[in-house]
Coordinates of C-alpha atoms in Angstrom, one line a residue:
Chain A
X1 CA -25.6 8.7 14.7
X2 CA -23.4 10.9 16.5
X3 CA -24.3 14.9 16.1
X4 CA -22.8 15.8 12.8
X5 CA -20.9 19.0 14.0
X6 CA -18.8 16.5 15.3
X7 CA -17.3 14.7 11.9
X8 CA -14.2 12.6 14.5
X9 CA -14.1 12.2 18.0
X10 CA -11.7 9.7 19.4
X11 CA -11.5 9.1 22.9
X12 CA -8.4 7.5 24.5
X13 CA -7.2 6.0 21.2
X14 CA -4.1 3.7 21.4
X15 CA -2.1 1.5 19.7
X16 CA 0.3 -0.9 20.7
X17 CA 2.5 -2.8 17.9
X18 CA 4.2 -6.0 18.7
X19 CA 7.1 -5.8 20.3
X20 CA 5.4 -3.5 23.4
X21 CA 6.0 -0.4 21.1
X22 CA 3.5 2.1 22.1
X23 CA 2.8 3.9 18.5
X24 CA -0.4 6.0 19.8
X25 CA -1.1 6.5 23.8
X26 CA -4.3 6.9 24.7
X27 CA -5.2 10.2 22.4
X28 CA -8.5 12.4 22.3
X29 CA -10.1 14.3 18.9
X30 CA -12.5 16.4 18.5
X31 CA -12.7 17.5 14.7
X32 CA -15.7 19.9 13.6
X33 CA -17.8 19.6 10.4
X34 CA -16.3 21.5 7.6
X35 CA -13.0 22.5 9.1
X36 CA -9.5 21.7 8.2
X37 CA -7.8 19.8 10.9
X38 CA -4.1 19.4 11.5
X39 CA -2.1 16.8 13.0
X40 CA 1.4 18.3 13.3
X41 CA 4.2 16.1 14.8
X42 CA 8.0 14.1 13.9
X43 CA 8.4 11.6 11.9
X44 CA 7.3 8.6 13.8
X45 CA 5.0 10.7 16.4
X46 CA 2.3 8.4 15.7
X47 CA 0.5 10.6 12.8
X48 CA 0.2 7.8 10.3
X49 CA -0.9 5.3 13.2
X50 CA -3.7 7.5 14.4
X51 CA -4.6 8.0 10.3
X52 CA -4.6 4.6 9.7
X53 CA -7.0 3.8 12.9
X54 CA -9.4 6.6 12.3
X55 CA -9.4 5.4 8.5
X56 CA -10.4 1.6 9.9
X57 CA -6.9 -0.1 8.5
X58 CA -5.8 -1.0 11.8
X59 CA -7.7 -1.7 15.0
X60 CA -6.7 0.2 18.0
X61 CA -5.4 -1.4 20.9
X62 CA -8.0 0.4 23.1
X63 CA -10.1 3.5 22.9
X64 CA -12.5 4.2 20.2
X65 CA -13.5 6.9 17.6
X66 CA -16.6 7.7 15.7
X67 CA -15.8 9.0 11.8
X68 CA -18.4 10.8 10.1
X69 CA -21.2 9.4 12.2
X70 CA -19.9 5.5 12.6
X71 CA -18.0 3.9 14.9
X72 CA -14.3 2.8 13.3
X73 CA -14.7 -0.7 14.7
X74 CA -17.9 -1.9 14.7
X75 CA -19.0 0.0 11.7
X76 CA -16.0 0.1 9.6
X77 CA -17.8 -0.4 6.5
X78 CA -20.1 3.0 7.0
X79 CA -17.1 4.5 7.7
X80 CA -15.4 3.2 4.8
X81 CA -18.0 4.6 2.4
X82 CA -18.2 8.2 4.2
X83 CA -14.4 8.7 3.9
X84 CA -11.8 9.6 1.3
X85 CA -7.9 8.5 2.2
X86 CA -4.7 9.7 0.8
X87 CA -2.2 8.2 2.6
X88 CA 1.6 8.8 2.7
X89 CA 2.8 6.6 0.7
X90 CA 1.2 7.0 -2.7
X91 CA -1.3 4.3 -3.3
X92 CA -1.5 4.0 -7.5
X93 CA -1.2 1.1 -9.3
X94 CA 1.9 2.3 -11.9
X95 CA 0.4 0.1 -14.9
X96 CA -3.1 1.7 -15.4
X97 CA -3.8 5.5 -16.7
X98 CA -4.8 8.0 -14.5
X99 CA -8.0 7.9 -16.3
X100 CA -8.3 4.0 -15.7
X101 CA -7.2 4.5 -12.1
X102 CA -10.0 6.6 -11.2
X103 CA -12.5 5.3 -13.3
X104 CA -11.5 1.9 -11.4
X105 CA -11.8 3.8 -8.1
X106 CA -15.4 5.3 -9.5
X107 CA -16.5 1.5 -9.7
X108 CA -15.7 0.5 -6.3
X109 CA -17.3 3.3 -4.9
X110 CA -20.5 2.2 -6.9
X111 CA -20.2 4.7 -9.6
X112 CA -20.2 3.0 -13.0
X113 CA -21.1 3.6 -16.5
X114 CA -21.5 7.0 -17.9
X115 CA -21.5 8.3 -14.3
X116 CA -18.3 6.9 -13.6
X117 CA -16.7 8.4 -16.9
X118 CA -18.3 12.1 -16.2
X119 CA -16.7 12.0 -12.5
X120 CA -13.5 11.1 -13.7
X121 CA -13.2 13.8 -16.1
X122 CA -14.4 16.1 -13.6
X123 CA -11.8 15.0 -10.9
X124 CA -9.1 14.8 -13.5
X125 CA -10.3 18.8 -14.3
X126 CA -9.7 19.7 -10.4
X127 CA -6.6 18.4 -10.4
X128 CA -4.9 19.8 -13.5
X129 CA -4.8 16.1 -15.1
X130 CA -6.8 16.3 -17.9
X131 CA -4.1 16.2 -20.3
X132 CA -2.0 13.7 -18.6
X133 CA -5.4 11.2 -18.1
X134 CA -4.5 8.6 -20.4
X135 CA -0.5 7.9 -19.9
X136 CA 0.2 5.4 -17.4
X137 CA 0.8 6.6 -13.6
X138 CA 4.3 5.4 -14.0
X139 CA 5.2 8.0 -16.2
X140 CA 4.0 10.9 -14.1
X141 CA 6.1 13.3 -11.4
X142 CA 5.5 13.0 -8.0
X143 CA 3.5 16.0 -7.8
X144 CA 1.3 14.6 -10.3
X145 CA 1.1 11.3 -8.7
X146 CA 0.1 13.0 -5.2
X147 CA -2.3 14.8 -7.2
X148 CA -3.8 12.1 -8.8
X149 CA -4.0 10.1 -5.4
X150 CA -6.2 12.7 -4.2
X151 CA -8.4 12.9 -6.6
X152 CA -8.9 9.3 -6.2
X153 CA -10.0 9.7 -2.5
X154 CA -12.1 12.0 -3.8
X155 CA -14.5 9.8 -6.2
X156 CA -17.6 9.5 -3.8
X157 CA -17.9 13.2 -2.7
X158 CA -16.5 11.8 1.0
X159 CA -17.8 13.7 3.7
X160 CA -14.3 13.9 5.9
X161 CA -11.1 13.5 4.0
X162 CA -7.7 12.0 5.2
X163 CA -4.7 13.1 4.3
X164 CA -1.4 12.0 5.6
X165 CA 1.3 14.0 4.5
X166 CA 0.1 15.5 1.6
X167 CA 3.1 17.1 0.3
X168 CA 5.9 15.5 2.2
X169 CA 8.4 14.9 -0.8
X170 CA 6.8 17.6 -3.0
X171 CA 9.0 20.3 -4.4
X172 CA 7.6 24.0 -3.2
X173 CA 5.2 24.7 -6.3
X174 CA 3.9 21.2 -6.3
X175 CA 3.4 22.0 -2.5
X176 CA 1.4 25.2 -3.4
X177 CA -0.6 23.4 -5.9
X178 CA -2.0 20.6 -3.5
X179 CA -2.6 23.7 -0.6
X180 CA -5.0 25.2 -3.3
X181 CA -6.6 22.1 -3.8
X182 CA -6.8 21.6 -0.3
X183 CA -8.7 24.8 0.0
X184 CA -10.9 24.0 -2.4
X185 CA -11.8 20.7 -1.4
X186 CA -12.6 22.1 2.2
X187 CA -14.6 25.2 0.8
X188 CA -17.3 22.5 -1.0
X189 CA -17.7 21.5 2.5
X190 CA -15.5 18.4 3.0
X191 CA -14.3 18.2 6.7
X192 CA -10.3 17.5 6.5
X193 CA -7.8 15.8 8.2
X194 CA -4.6 16.6 7.5
X195 CA -1.5 15.3 9.4
X196 CA 2.0 17.5 8.7
X197 CA 5.7 17.9 9.9
X198 CA 5.2 21.2 8.2
X199 CA 4.7 24.4 10.7
X200 CA 3.9 26.5 7.8
X201 CA 1.5 23.9 6.5
X202 CA -0.1 23.4 9.4
X203 CA -0.2 27.4 10.0
X204 CA -1.6 28.0 6.1
X205 CA -4.2 25.3 6.0
X206 CA -5.5 24.2 9.4
X207 CA -8.5 25.9 11.4
X208 CA -7.3 24.0 14.1
X209 CA -4.5 21.5 15.3
X210 CA -3.1 19.3 17.7
X211 CA 0.5 18.5 17.9
X212 CA 1.7 14.6 18.7
X213 CA 5.0 13.8 20.0
X214 CA 5.9 10.4 21.1
X215 CA 2.2 9.1 20.5
X216 CA 0.8 12.1 22.9
X217 CA -1.2 15.1 21.8
X218 CA 1.2 17.8 23.9
X219 CA -0.9 20.9 22.7
X220 CA -3.8 21.9 20.9
X221 CA -6.0 24.7 19.9
X222 CA -6.3 27.0 16.9
X223 CA -2.8 28.2 15.3
X224 CA -3.4 31.8 16.8
X225 CA -4.4 30.6 20.5
X226 CA -1.4 28.1 20.1
X227 CA 0.9 31.0 19.6
X228 CA -1.0 33.1 21.9
X229 CA -0.3 31.2 24.7
X230 CA 3.6 31.3 25.0
X231 CA 3.4 35.1 24.5
X232 CA 3.2 37.7 22.0
X233 CA 6.6 37.9 20.8
X234 CA 10.2 35.9 21.0
X235 CA 13.3 37.5 21.2
X236 CA 16.2 35.0 20.3
X237 CA 19.4 35.5 21.9
X238 CA 22.8 34.2 20.1
X239 CA 24.9 32.9 23.1
X240 CA 28.3 33.1 21.0
X241 CA 30.1 30.6 23.8
X242 CA 28.4 32.7 26.4
X243 CA 26.5 30.6 29.4
X244 CA 23.1 30.1 29.0
X245 CA 22.3 30.2 32.6
X246 CA 24.8 33.2 33.1
X247 CA 23.1 35.0 30.7
X248 CA 19.6 34.4 31.9
X249 CA 21.0 36.1 35.3
X250 CA 22.2 38.9 33.7
X251 CA 18.6 39.6 31.6
X252 CA 17.2 39.2 35.1
X253 CA 13.4 40.6 35.8
X254 CA 12.3 42.1 32.5
X255 CA 8.9 43.4 32.3
X256 CA 6.9 41.5 30.4
X257 CA 8.9 38.1 30.2
X258 CA 6.8 35.1 30.3
X259 CA 9.2 32.6 30.2
X260 CA 12.9 31.7 28.9
X261 CA 13.4 28.6 27.2
X262 CA 17.3 27.6 26.3
X263 CA 18.0 25.7 23.4
X264 CA 21.5 24.8 22.5
X265 CA 23.7 27.7 21.4
X266 CA 20.3 30.2 21.8
X267 CA 18.1 31.9 24.7
X268 CA 14.7 32.5 23.6
X269 CA 12.7 35.1 25.5
X270 CA 9.0 34.9 25.2
X271 CA 7.7 38.6 26.2
X272 CA 5.1 40.7 25.8
X273 CA 6.8 43.5 23.2
X274 CA 9.8 42.0 21.7
X275 CA 10.9 45.6 19.9
X276 CA 11.3 47.7 23.6
X277 CA 12.7 44.3 25.4
X278 CA 15.7 44.8 23.2
X279 CA 16.8 47.7 24.5
X280 CA 16.3 46.5 27.9
X281 CA 18.3 43.2 27.4
X282 CA 21.2 45.0 25.6
X283 CA 21.3 47.5 28.2
X284 CA 21.4 44.9 30.9
X285 CA 23.7 42.5 29.4
X286 CA 26.2 45.6 29.1
X287 CA 26.0 46.2 32.5
X288 CA 26.6 42.9 33.6
X289 CA 29.4 42.5 30.9
X290 CA 28.2 39.6 29.4
X291 CA 28.8 39.1 25.6
X292 CA 26.3 37.6 23.3
X293 CA 26.3 37.4 19.4
X294 CA 23.2 38.6 17.3
X295 CA 19.7 39.6 18.8
X296 CA 16.7 39.1 16.9
X297 CA 13.0 39.2 18.1
X298 CA 9.9 37.5 16.2
X299 CA 6.6 36.4 16.6
X300 CA 6.1 33.3 18.3
X301 CA 5.8 30.5 15.6
X302 CA 4.0 26.8 16.0
X303 CA 7.5 25.5 16.0
X304 CA 8.3 27.8 19.4
X305 CA 4.9 26.1 20.6
X306 CA 6.3 23.1 19.7
X307 CA 9.6 23.4 21.5
X308 CA 7.5 25.0 24.5
X309 CA 5.7 21.6 24.5
X310 CA 8.4 19.0 23.9
X311 CA 11.8 21.1 24.7
X312 CA 13.0 20.3 21.4
X313 CA 12.9 21.7 18.1
X314 CA 10.9 19.9 15.5
X315 CA 12.9 18.1 12.9
X316 CA 13.9 19.8 10.1
X317 CA 12.7 23.5 11.1
X318 CA 15.6 25.6 12.1
X319 CA 14.2 28.4 14.3
X320 CA 15.9 30.9 11.6
X321 CA 13.4 29.8 8.9
X322 CA 10.4 29.9 11.1
X323 CA 11.1 33.5 12.4
X324 CA 11.7 34.8 8.8
X325 CA 8.1 33.3 7.8
X326 CA 6.4 35.2 11.0
X327 CA 8.2 38.4 9.9
X328 CA 7.5 37.9 5.9
X329 CA 4.0 37.3 7.3
Chain B
X1 CA -19.7 -9.0 -8.0
X2 CA -19.0 -5.9 -9.8
X3 CA -15.5 -5.0 -8.1
X4 CA -14.4 -8.8 -8.5
X5 CA -15.2 -7.7 -12.4
X6 CA -13.5 -4.5 -12.0
X7 CA -10.5 -5.8 -10.1
X8 CA -10.5 -8.9 -12.5
X9 CA -10.4 -6.5 -15.8
X10 CA -7.6 -4.6 -13.8
X11 CA -5.5 -7.7 -13.3
X12 CA -6.0 -8.6 -17.0
X13 CA -5.1 -4.9 -18.3
X14 CA -1.7 -6.2 -15.7
X15 CA -1.2 -9.3 -17.6
X16 CA -1.3 -7.9 -20.9
X17 CA 0.7 -4.9 -20.1
X18 CA 3.5 -6.3 -18.8
X19 CA 4.2 -9.6 -21.1
X20 CA 7.8 -9.3 -19.2
X21 CA 6.7 -10.6 -16.4
X22 CA 4.7 -13.5 -18.3
X23 CA 7.0 -14.6 -21.6
X24 CA 9.9 -15.6 -19.1
X25 CA 7.2 -18.1 -17.4
X26 CA 7.0 -19.5 -20.9
X27 CA 10.4 -20.2 -21.6
X28 CA 11.1 -22.4 -18.6
X29 CA 8.6 -25.3 -19.8
X30 CA 9.4 -24.6 -23.2
X31 CA 13.1 -25.2 -23.0
X32 CA 12.2 -27.9 -20.5
X33 CA 9.8 -29.7 -23.3
X34 CA 12.6 -29.6 -25.8
X35 CA 15.5 -30.4 -23.6
X36 CA 14.0 -33.6 -22.1
X37 CA 13.0 -34.5 -25.6
X38 CA 16.2 -34.3 -26.9
X39 CA 18.3 -36.4 -24.2
X40 CA 15.7 -39.2 -23.3
X41 CA 13.9 -39.6 -26.6
X42 CA 16.3 -41.8 -27.9
X43 CA 15.9 -44.2 -24.7
X44 CA 11.9 -44.1 -24.6
X45 CA 11.4 -44.9 -28.5
X46 CA 7.4 -45.0 -29.4
X47 CA 7.6 -48.6 -29.0
X48 CA 8.0 -47.9 -25.1
X49 CA 4.6 -49.8 -23.7
X50 CA 3.6 -46.4 -21.1
X51 CA 3.8 -44.0 -24.4
X52 CA 0.7 -45.8 -26.0
X53 CA 2.6 -45.6 -29.2
X54 CA 3.6 -41.7 -29.2
X55 CA 6.7 -40.2 -29.0
X56 CA 8.1 -39.1 -25.6
X57 CA 7.1 -35.6 -26.2
X58 CA 3.7 -36.7 -25.2
X59 CA 4.8 -37.9 -22.2
X60 CA 6.5 -34.6 -20.7
X61 CA 3.9 -32.3 -22.0
X62 CA 1.8 -32.3 -18.6
X63 CA 5.0 -31.6 -16.6
X64 CA 5.4 -28.5 -19.2
X65 CA 1.8 -27.4 -18.5
X66 CA 2.3 -27.5 -14.9
X67 CA 5.6 -25.2 -15.1
X68 CA 4.1 -23.3 -17.3
X69 CA 0.9 -22.4 -15.0
X70 CA 2.8 -22.6 -11.4
X71 CA 4.2 -19.1 -11.2
X72 CA 4.7 -16.4 -8.5
X73 CA 3.3 -13.7 -10.8
X74 CA -0.1 -12.6 -9.0
X75 CA 2.1 -13.1 -5.3
X76 CA 4.8 -11.2 -7.0
X77 CA 1.9 -8.2 -8.1
X78 CA 0.3 -8.6 -4.7
X79 CA 3.7 -7.8 -2.9
X80 CA 4.0 -4.7 -5.1
X81 CA 0.9 -3.1 -4.5
X82 CA 1.2 -3.9 -0.7
X83 CA 4.7 -2.3 -1.3
X84 CA 3.4 0.9 -3.3
X85 CA 0.3 1.3 -1.3
X86 CA -2.4 0.7 -3.4
X87 CA -3.4 -2.3 -1.3
X88 CA -4.1 0.2 1.3
X89 CA -6.6 1.9 -0.9
X90 CA -8.1 -0.8 -2.0
X91 CA -8.6 -2.3 1.5
X92 CA -9.5 1.5 2.5
X93 CA -12.5 0.9 -0.4
X94 CA -16.1 0.1 0.8
X95 CA -15.9 -3.7 -1.2
X96 CA -15.7 -6.9 0.6
X97 CA -11.7 -7.5 0.8
X98 CA -12.1 -10.6 -0.3
X99 CA -12.7 -9.9 -4.0
X100 CA -9.2 -8.3 -4.0
X101 CA -7.6 -11.9 -4.4
X102 CA -10.9 -13.2 -6.4
X103 CA -10.2 -10.7 -8.7
X104 CA -6.5 -11.6 -9.4
X105 CA -7.8 -15.4 -9.3
X106 CA -9.8 -14.6 -12.5
X107 CA -6.9 -13.0 -14.1
X108 CA -4.5 -16.3 -13.2
X109 CA -7.4 -18.2 -14.7
X110 CA -7.0 -16.1 -18.3
X111 CA -2.9 -16.2 -18.0
X112 CA -3.4 -19.7 -17.1
X113 CA -5.6 -20.8 -20.1
X114 CA -3.2 -18.5 -22.7
X115 CA 0.1 -20.2 -21.2
X116 CA -1.5 -23.6 -21.9
X117 CA -2.5 -23.3 -25.3
X118 CA 0.9 -22.3 -26.1
X119 CA 2.5 -25.1 -24.1
X120 CA -0.1 -27.2 -26.1
X121 CA 0.8 -25.9 -29.3
X122 CA 4.2 -26.4 -28.8
X123 CA 3.7 -30.1 -28.1
X124 CA 1.5 -30.9 -30.9
X125 CA 4.7 -29.1 -33.1
X126 CA 7.0 -32.2 -31.2
X127 CA 4.6 -34.3 -32.9
X128 CA 2.2 -34.9 -29.6
X129 CA -1.2 -36.4 -30.2
X130 CA -3.9 -35.8 -28.0
X131 CA -6.0 -39.0 -27.4
X132 CA -8.7 -37.5 -26.0
X133 CA -9.6 -35.1 -29.2
X134 CA -10.0 -31.6 -29.6
X135 CA -12.6 -31.4 -26.3
X136 CA -9.7 -33.5 -24.4
X137 CA -7.2 -30.4 -25.5
X138 CA -9.6 -28.1 -24.0
X139 CA -10.3 -30.2 -20.7
X140 CA -6.7 -30.4 -20.9
X141 CA -5.8 -26.6 -21.1
X142 CA -8.7 -25.9 -18.2
X143 CA -7.6 -28.1 -15.8
X144 CA -3.6 -26.8 -16.0
X145 CA -5.3 -23.5 -16.2
X146 CA -7.1 -24.7 -12.7
X147 CA -4.3 -25.9 -11.2
X148 CA -2.3 -22.5 -11.7
X149 CA -5.3 -20.5 -10.3
X150 CA -4.9 -23.0 -7.1
X151 CA -1.2 -22.7 -6.7
X152 CA -1.3 -18.5 -7.0
X153 CA -3.1 -19.1 -3.7
X154 CA 0.1 -19.9 -2.3
X155 CA 2.0 -16.6 -3.5
X156 CA -1.0 -15.0 -2.6
X157 CA -0.6 -16.3 1.2
X158 CA 3.2 -16.0 1.4
X159 CA 2.6 -12.3 0.3
X160 CA -0.3 -11.5 2.6
X161 CA 2.0 -13.1 5.4
X162 CA 5.3 -11.5 4.6
X163 CA 4.7 -8.8 2.8
X164 CA 8.1 -9.0 1.6
X165 CA 9.0 -9.1 -2.3
X166 CA 11.9 -11.4 -1.7
X167 CA 10.1 -14.4 0.0
X168 CA 7.0 -13.9 -2.2
X169 CA 9.6 -14.6 -5.4
X170 CA 11.5 -17.4 -3.9
X171 CA 8.4 -19.0 -2.5
X172 CA 8.1 -20.2 -6.3
X173 CA 11.4 -22.4 -5.3
X174 CA 9.0 -24.7 -3.4
X175 CA 7.6 -25.8 -6.6
X176 CA 10.4 -27.7 -7.8
X177 CA 10.5 -30.5 -5.2
X178 CA 6.6 -31.0 -5.9
X179 CA 7.2 -30.9 -9.0
X180 CA 10.0 -33.5 -9.4
X181 CA 8.9 -36.0 -6.8
X182 CA 6.2 -37.4 -9.3
X183 CA 6.4 -39.6 -11.7
X184 CA 7.3 -36.5 -14.2
X185 CA 9.9 -38.7 -15.9
X186 CA 8.8 -42.5 -16.0
X187 CA 5.5 -44.0 -14.8
X188 CA 5.4 -44.8 -10.8
X189 CA 6.4 -48.3 -11.5
X190 CA 9.4 -47.5 -12.6
X191 CA 10.4 -45.1 -10.0
X192 CA 13.0 -46.8 -7.3
X193 CA 10.8 -47.6 -4.2
X194 CA 12.0 -44.4 -2.2
X195 CA 11.0 -42.0 -5.0
X196 CA 7.8 -43.9 -5.6
X197 CA 7.0 -43.7 -2.2
X198 CA 7.5 -39.7 -2.2
X199 CA 5.9 -39.4 -5.2
X200 CA 2.9 -41.5 -4.6
X201 CA 2.4 -39.1 -1.0
X202 CA 2.7 -35.9 -3.5
X203 CA -0.7 -34.5 -4.7
X204 CA 1.2 -33.4 -7.8
X205 CA 1.8 -36.2 -9.2
X206 CA -2.2 -36.9 -9.4
X207 CA -2.7 -34.0 -11.7
X208 CA 0.5 -34.7 -13.7
X209 CA -1.1 -38.3 -13.9
X210 CA -4.6 -37.3 -14.8
X211 CA -3.5 -34.3 -17.6
X212 CA -1.0 -37.4 -19.3
X213 CA -4.1 -39.3 -19.4
X214 CA -5.8 -37.4 -21.9
X215 CA -2.9 -36.7 -23.9
X216 CA -1.8 -40.8 -23.7
X217 CA -4.7 -42.8 -22.9
X218 CA -7.9 -40.8 -24.0
X219 CA -10.9 -40.8 -21.2
X220 CA -9.5 -42.3 -18.2
X221 CA -12.6 -41.6 -15.6
X222 CA -10.5 -42.4 -12.3
X223 CA -7.2 -40.4 -13.7
X224 CA -9.2 -37.5 -14.5
X225 CA -11.3 -37.6 -11.5
X226 CA -8.6 -38.0 -9.2
X227 CA -6.8 -35.1 -11.0
X228 CA -9.5 -32.7 -10.6
X229 CA -10.1 -33.6 -6.8
X230 CA -6.4 -33.0 -5.8
X231 CA -6.9 -29.6 -7.8
X232 CA -10.3 -29.0 -6.0
X233 CA -8.8 -29.8 -2.5
X234 CA -5.3 -27.1 -3.3
X235 CA -8.0 -24.6 -4.2
X236 CA -10.1 -24.8 -1.1
X237 CA -6.4 -25.4 1.2
X238 CA -4.4 -22.8 -0.5
X239 CA -7.3 -20.1 -1.9
X240 CA -9.4 -20.6 1.4
X241 CA -6.2 -19.8 3.2
X242 CA -5.1 -16.5 1.2
X243 CA -9.1 -15.4 1.7
X244 CA -8.8 -15.8 5.2
X245 CA -5.1 -13.8 5.4
X246 CA -6.8 -10.8 3.7
X247 CA -9.8 -10.6 5.7
X248 CA -7.4 -11.1 8.7
X249 CA -4.7 -8.3 7.7
X250 CA -4.0 -5.8 10.2
X251 CA -7.0 -7.0 12.0
X252 CA -4.8 -7.7 15.6

């Protein structure tokens, strides 16, 4: 048995698919007992492949990992007994009712008879599906299906719960419900390994996270630490046709400037103090007669962390949105 | 064992709740029975030597039974489950992977018995008399259902190997040559030499001959034992391969 304080530990975990596609390239991971660990990355980054390896559904090409104290290859049966899994594809049998599906799931984990029925009732209550329990799952909405899938991963009170993109495709209200459930499950002592492509979700739910891109972990730590590493504030300058290099030269040496990242029609300046920097930037641009568009300031977001690590934005997350989220927060 | 029963019960529930998946599979055998009898019963009256005093329906009944039980239903149900992700949920549960297949085959046995019962009843309505009696009729139904279970192994194998709904669906077409390169219309000795050679090489022929012997001739140990042996061999090969396929699914 591994020390219980590390619920997941992976070393050099890799997976190459037929045709030589390297989906995951030698990643190292360490997840502590009781934390919500986020695995953030765009589509195709290798998140699901990593989850499938950690859940024993897919053997790694190389490297090794232990989950809940058992190694994923040689002790796969022990891993399966200790983990709960809700994969990206919602795994429900449309012919069964929600109650039947949960009772069957209980049975597969050795919880049968009255005990199985009791656990089923508890879980239906937990995910708010008591009223819909005797309807076939094919009549459920997307959010209800996701919640039932989540409940089915919990029948045996797993010590580690894997959630692969638990809110992808859900409306905002359902997303909030799932977040609340994840928090409640975690508060009960379950370690949660969650993959997501939503920055906001990683920021809201995760104690620590790793950012994965093209099968490689490019950054890791607590959301605060990651954001802190790239500066206190980020000033965004809309170029409106101005040349990026010329604008950067015009701004020149700014007090507290940590780095500059050009992204399309915008220039992002990571500075110590955004508010006082804006005045200085405007003055310098004016002196250089460089015309630019709007200038805004925001706290760095995880999207900025992703941009810093990979040189591009996380798919689907616009910089304006993340800035607004930061301001709202 | 509990998991096999639980998964079997679920599969049976699926059969009951999806009658639209089972009823069409009964239409074809009943249609063939009616059409074939209608077309050739004048050609083969009950005085025909190989009919042993019965109508042509008695000769055709085993062919209809084979059509009723040999379906791609289980393979399709499995591939659908692979597609919608429920299969992964089962694979990640702490159960023997083979119980997923065995549970489904249990449901095939139940469906096969029900379908064969309906076809035998239709046969009786067409005036068929089962020479081996009531016990013979039960053996007839059970053997046909057992053949259906063995054949389901093929659909499961295709589902696991291709993970493709269309491929699994069209795998059923393979059954047509297997069923028609047999003494399905006339006995072996009435076939042309080429067809007779092909029919004698086709194991399905011996299942038809065995089932037919119960209807037309009574208890003919040799025909029956050969049919049982063929069904057993098919089960070992097709179910064995599908069990191996699920054990090695995504394991390399």
